[in-house]
Each structure stands twice: as structure tokens, then as C-alpha cells.
Coordinates of N, CA and C and ligand atoms in Angstrom, one line a residue:
M419 N 88.7 92.6 85.9 CA 87.5 91.8 86.0 C 86.4 92.7 86.5
I420 N 85.2 92.6 85.9 CA 84.1 93.4 86.2 C 83.0 92.5 86.9
A421 N 82.6 92.8 88.1 CA 81.6 92.0 88.8 C 80.2 92.5 88.4
L422 N 79.3 91.6 88.2 CA 78.0 91.9 87.8 C 77.0 91.3 88.9
A423 N 75.9 92.0 89.2 CA 74.9 91.4 90.0 C 73.6 92.2 89.8
S424 N 72.5 91.6 90.1 CA 71.2 92.3 90.0 C 70.2 91.7 91.0
D425 N 69.0 92.1 90.9 CA 67.9 91.4 91.5 C 67.0 91.0 90.3
H426 N 65.7 90.6 90.6 CA 64.8 90.2 89.5 C 64.5 91.4 88.6
A427 N 64.4 92.6 89.2 CA 64.1 93.8 88.4 C 65.2 94.2 87.4
G428 N 66.4 93.8 87.7 CA 67.5 94.2 86.9 C 68.1 93.0 86.1
Y429 N 67.5 91.8 86.2 CA 68.0 90.6 85.7 C 68.3 90.7 84.2
Q430 N 67.3 91.2 83.4 CA 67.4 91.1 82.0 C 68.6 92.0 81.5
Y431 N 68.7 93.2 82.2 CA 69.9 94.1 81.8 C 71.2 93.4 82.2
K432 N 71.2 92.7 83.3 CA 72.5 92.0 83.7 C 72.9 91.0 82.6
E433 N 71.9 90.3 82.1 CA 72.2 89.3 81.0 C 72.6 90.0 79.7
N434 N 71.9 91.2 79.4 CA 72.3 91.9 78.2 C 73.7 92.5 78.4
I435 N 74.1 93.0 79.6 CA 75.4 93.6 79.8 C 76.5 92.5 79.7
K436 N 76.2 91.3 80.1 CA 77.2 90.2 79.9 C 77.5 90.1 78.4
K437 N 76.5 90.1 77.6 CA 76.7 90.0 76.1 C 77.5 91.2 75.6
L438 N 77.1 92.4 76.1 CA 77.9 93.6 75.7 C 79.3 93.6 76.1
L439 N 79.6 93.1 77.3 CA 81.0 93.0 77.8 C 81.8 92.0 77.0
D440 N 81.1 90.9 76.6 CA 81.7 89.9 75.7 C 82.1 90.5 74.4
E441 N 81.2 91.3 73.8 CA 81.5 92.0 72.5 C 82.7 93.0 72.7
L442 N 82.9 93.5 73.9 CA 83.9 94.5 74.1 C 85.2 93.8 74.6
N443 N 85.2 92.5 74.7 CA 86.3 91.6 75.2 C 86.7 92.0 76.6
L444 N 85.7 92.3 77.4 CA 86.0 92.7 78.8 C 85.6 91.5 79.7
P445 N 86.5 90.9 80.5 CA 86.2 89.8 81.4 C 85.2 90.2 82.5
H446 N 84.3 89.4 82.8 CA 83.3 89.7 83.8 C 83.0 88.4 84.6
Q447 N 82.5 88.7 85.8 CA 82.1 87.6 86.7 C 80.6 87.9 87.2
D448 N 79.8 86.9 87.0 CA 78.4 87.1 87.4 C 78.2 86.6 88.8
F449 N 77.8 87.5 89.7 CA 77.6 87.1 91.1 C 76.1 86.8 91.4
G450 N 75.3 86.7 90.3 CA 73.9 86.3 90.5 C 72.9 87.5 90.4
P451 N 71.6 87.1 90.5 CA 71.1 85.8 90.6 C 71.1 85.0 89.3
P452 N 70.8 83.7 89.4 CA 70.9 82.8 88.2 C 69.6 82.9 87.4
T453 N 68.5 83.4 88.0 CA 67.2 83.4 87.3 C 66.6 84.8 87.6
N454 N 65.4 85.0 86.9 CA 64.7 86.3 87.2 C 63.6 86.1 88.3
A455 N 63.7 85.1 89.1 CA 62.7 84.9 90.1 C 62.9 86.0 91.2
S456 N 61.8 86.3 91.8 CA 61.8 87.4 92.8 C 62.8 87.2 93.9
T457 N 63.6 88.2 94.2 CA 64.7 88.1 95.1 C 65.1 89.4 95.7
D458 N 66.0 89.4 96.6 CA 66.3 90.7 97.3 C 67.7 91.2 96.9
Y459 N 67.7 92.5 96.4 CA 68.9 93.0 95.9 C 70.2 93.0 96.8
P460 N 70.0 93.1 98.1 CA 71.2 93.1 99.0 C 71.9 91.7 98.9
D461 N 71.2 90.6 98.7 CA 71.8 89.3 98.7 C 72.9 89.2 97.6
W462 N 72.6 89.9 96.5 CA 73.6 89.8 95.3 C 74.5 91.0 95.3
G463 N 74.0 92.1 95.6 CA 74.8 93.3 95.5 C 75.9 93.3 96.5
H464 N 75.7 92.8 97.7 CA 76.8 92.7 98.7 C 77.9 91.8 98.2
K465 N 77.6 90.7 97.5 CA 78.6 89.8 97.0 C 79.5 90.5 96.0
A466 N 78.9 91.1 95.0 CA 79.7 91.8 94.0 C 80.5 93.0 94.6
S467 N 79.9 93.7 95.5 CA 80.6 94.8 96.1 C 81.8 94.4 96.9
Q468 N 81.6 93.3 97.6 CA 82.7 92.7 98.4 C 83.9 92.4 97.5
A469 N 83.6 91.9 96.3 CA 84.7 91.5 95.4 C 85.4 92.8 94.9
V470 N 84.8 93.9 94.8 CA 85.5 95.2 94.5 C 86.3 95.6 95.8
S471 N 85.7 95.5 96.9 CA 86.3 95.9 98.2 C 87.6 95.2 98.4
T472 N 87.6 93.9 98.1 CA 88.8 93.1 98.3 C 89.9 93.2 97.2
G473 N 89.4 93.8 96.1 CA 90.3 93.9 94.9 C 90.2 92.7 94.0
E474 N 89.4 91.8 94.3 CA 89.2 90.6 93.4 C 88.6 91.1 92.0
C475 N 87.8 92.1 92.0 CA 87.3 92.8 90.8 C 87.6 94.2 90.9
E476 N 88.0 94.8 89.7 CA 88.3 96.3 89.7 C 87.0 97.1 89.7
R477 N 86.0 96.6 89.1 CA 84.7 97.4 88.9 C 83.6 96.5 89.2
A478 N 82.4 97.1 89.4 CA 81.2 96.3 89.4 C 80.1 97.1 88.7
I479 N 79.2 96.4 88.1 CA 77.9 97.0 87.6 C 76.8 96.2 88.2
L480 N 75.9 97.0 88.9 CA 74.8 96.4 89.7 C 73.5 97.0 89.2
I481 N 72.5 96.1 89.0 CA 71.3 96.6 88.4 C 70.1 96.1 89.2
C482 N 69.3 97.1 89.6 CA 68.0 96.8 90.2 C 66.9 97.5 89.5
G483 N 65.7 97.8 90.1 CA 64.7 98.5 89.4 C 65.1 99.9 89.2
T484 N 65.7 100.6 90.2 CA 66.0 102.0 90.1 C 67.5 102.3 90.1
G485 N 68.3 101.3 90.5 CA 69.7 101.6 90.8 C 70.0 102.1 92.1
I486 N 69.0 102.5 92.8 CA 69.2 103.2 94.1 C 69.5 102.2 95.2
G487 N 68.7 101.1 95.3 CA 69.0 100.1 96.4 C 70.4 99.5 96.2
M488 N 70.8 99.2 95.0 CA 72.1 98.7 94.8 C 73.2 99.7 95.2
S489 N 73.0 101.0 94.9 CA 74.0 102.0 95.3 C 74.1 102.0 96.8
I490 N 73.0 102.0 97.5 CA 73.1 102.0 99.0 C 73.8 100.8 99.5
V491 N 73.6 99.6 99.0 CA 74.3 98.4 99.4 C 75.8 98.5 99.1
A492 N 76.1 98.9 97.9 CA 77.5 99.0 97.5 C 78.3 99.9 98.3
N493 N 77.7 101.1 98.7 CA 78.5 102.1 99.4 C 78.7 101.8 100.9
K494 N 78.2 100.6 101.3 CA 78.5 100.1 102.7 C 79.8 99.4 102.7
H495 N 80.4 99.2 101.6 CA 81.7 98.4 101.5 C 82.9 99.3 101.5
K496 N 83.9 99.0 102.3 CA 85.1 99.8 102.3 C 85.8 99.9 101.0
G497 N 86.1 101.1 100.6 CA 86.9 101.3 99.3 C 85.9 101.4 98.1
V498 N 84.7 101.2 98.3 CA 83.7 101.2 97.2 C 83.2 102.6 97.1
R499 N 83.1 103.1 95.8 CA 82.5 104.4 95.5 C 81.5 104.1 94.4
A500 N 80.2 103.9 94.8 CA 79.2 103.5 93.8 C 78.3 104.8 93.4
A501 N 78.0 104.8 92.1 CA 77.2 105.9 91.6 C 76.0 105.4 90.8
A502 N 74.9 105.8 91.1 CA 73.6 105.4 90.4 C 73.5 106.4 89.3
C503 N 73.6 106.0 88.0 CA 73.6 106.8 86.9 C 72.5 106.6 85.9
E504 N 71.8 107.7 85.6 CA 70.7 107.6 84.6 C 71.0 108.3 83.3
S505 N 72.2 108.8 83.2 CA 72.6 109.5 82.0 C 74.1 109.3 81.7
V506 N 74.5 109.5 80.5 CA 75.9 109.4 80.1 C 76.7 110.5 80.8
S507 N 76.2 111.7 81.0 CA 76.9 112.7 81.7 C 77.2 112.3 83.1
A508 N 76.3 111.8 83.8 CA 76.5 111.3 85.2 C 77.6 110.3 85.2
A509 N 77.5 109.3 84.3 CA 78.6 108.3 84.3 C 80.0 108.8 84.0
R510 N 80.0 109.8 83.1 CA 81.4 110.4 82.8 C 81.9 111.2 84.1
L511 N 81.0 111.9 84.7 CA 81.5 112.7 85.8 C 81.7 111.8 87.1
A512 N 81.0 110.7 87.2 CA 81.3 109.8 88.3 C 82.7 109.2 88.2
R513 N 83.2 109.1 87.0 CA 84.5 108.6 86.8 C 85.5 109.7 86.9
Q514 N 85.3 110.9 86.2 CA 86.2 112.0 86.2 C 86.4 112.6 87.6
H515 N 85.3 112.8 88.3 CA 85.4 113.6 89.5 C 85.4 112.7 90.8
N516 N 84.7 111.6 90.7 CA 84.5 110.7 91.9 C 85.3 109.4 91.9
N517 N 85.9 109.1 90.8 CA 86.6 107.9 90.6 C 85.8 106.7 91.1
A518 N 84.5 106.8 90.7 CA 83.5 105.7 91.0 C 84.0 104.4 90.5
N519 N 84.0 103.3 91.3 CA 84.4 102.0 90.9 C 83.2 101.0 90.8
V520 N 82.0 101.5 91.1 CA 80.8 100.7 91.0 C 79.7 101.6 90.3
L521 N 79.2 101.0 89.2 CA 78.1 101.7 88.5 C 76.8 101.0 88.8
T522 N 75.8 101.7 89.3 CA 74.5 101.1 89.5 C 73.4 101.7 88.5
L523 N 72.6 100.8 88.1 CA 71.6 101.1 87.0 C 70.2 100.7 87.3
G524 N 69.2 101.4 86.8 CA 67.8 101.1 87.0 C 67.2 100.6 85.8
E525 N 66.8 99.3 85.8 CA 66.2 98.8 84.5 C 64.8 99.3 84.3
R526 N 64.1 99.8 85.4 CA 62.8 100.4 85.3 C 62.8 101.8 84.9
L527 N 64.0 102.4 85.0 CA 64.1 103.9 84.7 C 64.8 104.3 83.5
T528 N 65.7 103.4 83.0 CA 66.6 103.9 81.9 C 66.5 102.9 80.7
G529 N 66.3 103.4 79.5 CA 66.2 102.5 78.4 C 67.5 101.9 78.0
W530 N 67.4 100.7 77.3 CA 68.6 99.9 77.0 C 69.6 100.7 76.1
E531 N 69.2 101.5 75.2 CA 70.1 102.2 74.3 C 71.0 103.2 75.1
V532 N 70.4 103.8 76.1 CA 71.1 104.7 77.0 C 72.1 103.9 77.9
I533 N 71.6 102.8 78.3 CA 72.4 101.9 79.2 C 73.7 101.6 78.5
V534 N 73.6 101.2 77.2 CA 74.8 100.8 76.5 C 75.8 102.0 76.5
D535 N 75.4 103.2 76.3 CA 76.3 104.3 76.3 C 76.8 104.6 77.7
I536 N 76.0 104.4 78.7 CA 76.4 104.7 80.1 C 77.5 103.7 80.4
V537 N 77.3 102.4 80.1 CA 78.3 101.4 80.5 C 79.6 101.6 79.7
K538 N 79.5 101.9 78.4 CA 80.8 102.2 77.7 C 81.5 103.4 78.2
T539 N 80.8 104.4 78.6 CA 81.4 105.6 79.1 C 82.0 105.4 80.5
F540 N 81.3 104.7 81.3 CA 81.8 104.4 82.7 C 83.1 103.6 82.6
L541 N 83.2 102.7 81.6 CA 84.4 101.8 81.6 C 85.5 102.4 80.8
S542 N 85.3 103.5 80.1 CA 86.4 104.0 79.3 C 86.9 105.4 79.7
T543 N 86.3 106.0 80.8 CA 86.6 107.3 81.2 C 87.6 107.2 82.4
S544 N 88.6 108.1 82.4 CA 89.6 108.1 83.5 C 89.3 109.1 84.5
F545 N 89.8 108.8 85.7 CA 89.7 109.8 86.8 C 90.6 110.9 86.6
E546 N 90.2 112.1 86.8 CA 91.0 113.3 86.5 C 92.0 113.6 87.6
G547 N 91.9 113.1 88.8 CA 92.9 113.3 89.9 C 92.9 114.8 90.3
G548 N 94.1 115.3 90.6 CA 94.2 116.7 91.0 C 93.4 117.0 92.3
R549 N 92.6 118.1 92.2 CA 91.8 118.5 93.3 C 90.8 117.4 93.7
H550 N 90.4 116.6 92.7 CA 89.4 115.6 93.0 C 89.9 114.5 93.8
A551 N 91.2 114.2 93.7 CA 91.9 113.2 94.5 C 91.8 113.4 96.0
T552 N 92.0 114.7 96.4 CA 91.9 115.0 97.8 C 90.5 114.8 98.3
R553 N 89.5 115.1 97.5 CA 88.1 115.0 97.9 C 87.7 113.5 98.0
V554 N 88.2 112.7 97.0 CA 87.8 111.3 97.0 C 88.5 110.6 98.2
E555 N 89.7 111.0 98.5 CA 90.4 110.4 99.7 C 89.6 110.7 101.0
K556 N 89.1 111.9 101.1 CA 88.3 112.2 102.3 C 87.1 111.4 102.5
I557 N 86.5 110.9 101.3 CA 85.3 110.1 101.4 C 85.6 108.9 102.4
H558 N 86.9 108.4 102.2 CA 87.2 107.2 103.0 C 87.9 107.5 104.3
T559 N 88.7 108.5 104.4 CA 89.4 108.8 105.6 C 88.4 109.4 106.7
L560 N 87.4 110.1 106.2 CA 86.4 110.7 107.2 C 85.3 109.7 107.6
T561 N 85.2 108.5 107.0 CA 84.2 107.5 107.4 C 84.8 106.2 107.8
N562 N 86.1 106.0 107.5 CA 86.7 104.7 107.7 C 86.1 103.6 106.8
L563 N 85.4 104.0 105.8 CA 84.9 103.1 104.8 C 85.5 103.4 103.4
Ligands
RB5_1540 C1 62.3 95.6 93.4 O1 60.9 95.6 93.2 C2 62.8 97.0 93.6 O2 62.4 97.6 94.8 C3 64.3 97.0 93.5 O3 64.7 96.4 92.3 C4 65.1 98.3 93.6 O4 64.5 99.2 92.7 C5 65.4 98.9 94.9 O5 66.1 99.9 95.0

């Protein structure tokens, strides 16, 4: 299950990504907001990130204006590794090296065609493990998050 959330600045991409995930036959859960009215990204980002932290959802995709606010919110949650990605290469490496389980995106920074490739890459790329596993483990053991 993929958790989705945004604020007003990321609302349209959230709606577009829901359609994209439907086309890919990937189940998703929308943690809000329900409209594009002005709102605060932590209100929605925390809910979706919590779902990843508890294991209710395997991944989350969070969208705000830049992807930065959502990444800061998500990385406050235990077990979450969120990456703000503006390129396909960043999305691939976030999976291969960092085993990122949350993707954050900026609707004001990244065009929709690139977003489609970023989302597909993030969801289809495996963690490489090996030396990266030791490093990823330390993210959590050295912070207790
Ligand atoms: C909202 O205007 C904007 O600040 C927000 O979407 C986000 O970019 C924050 O990181």
C-alpha cells in the first residue's frame, strides 16, 4: 500500500499520481487533503508518514511546493527514510543506496513528465544492500529514529 499526501501546492500532483498508480495497478491510500484549499503540509505529511512508520503502508509519496517541507516532516518518524527527488537519478539512488521508503516531490519545481519517471523509478528500483545496509542501519541506530 502506498500512502499519499500533499498540501495545496502539491494537491494537483497528488490527484495525478493517484491516476498513475491506478494505471499501474498499485494500491494507494490518500491521507489528504481533500481539496486544494490553502493548508499546512505537516497536517497531512505526518499522517502518511505515520502509516509508513507503523507498517500500515510500505511506501509514501508526499508532495508540497518544493518537496522539502514534506521531507523534513517525514524524516521525524521512526523507520522513515524520506528523499526529496527532483531527478530520476536521485530517485534511483535513493532506493539503491538509501533504501528510501518515502518519496517527496515539489510541484513548483519539477514538471509532470519528469515526475512520472521519478515515481515509476522509485517504485521499481531495489535496494542494493551490502555496504549500504550497514550505513542505512546506522541512520536509525545512531538517532533512535
Ligand atoms: C506552500 O506555499 C509551500 O511553502 C509548501 O508547499 C512547501 O514548499 C514547503 O516546503
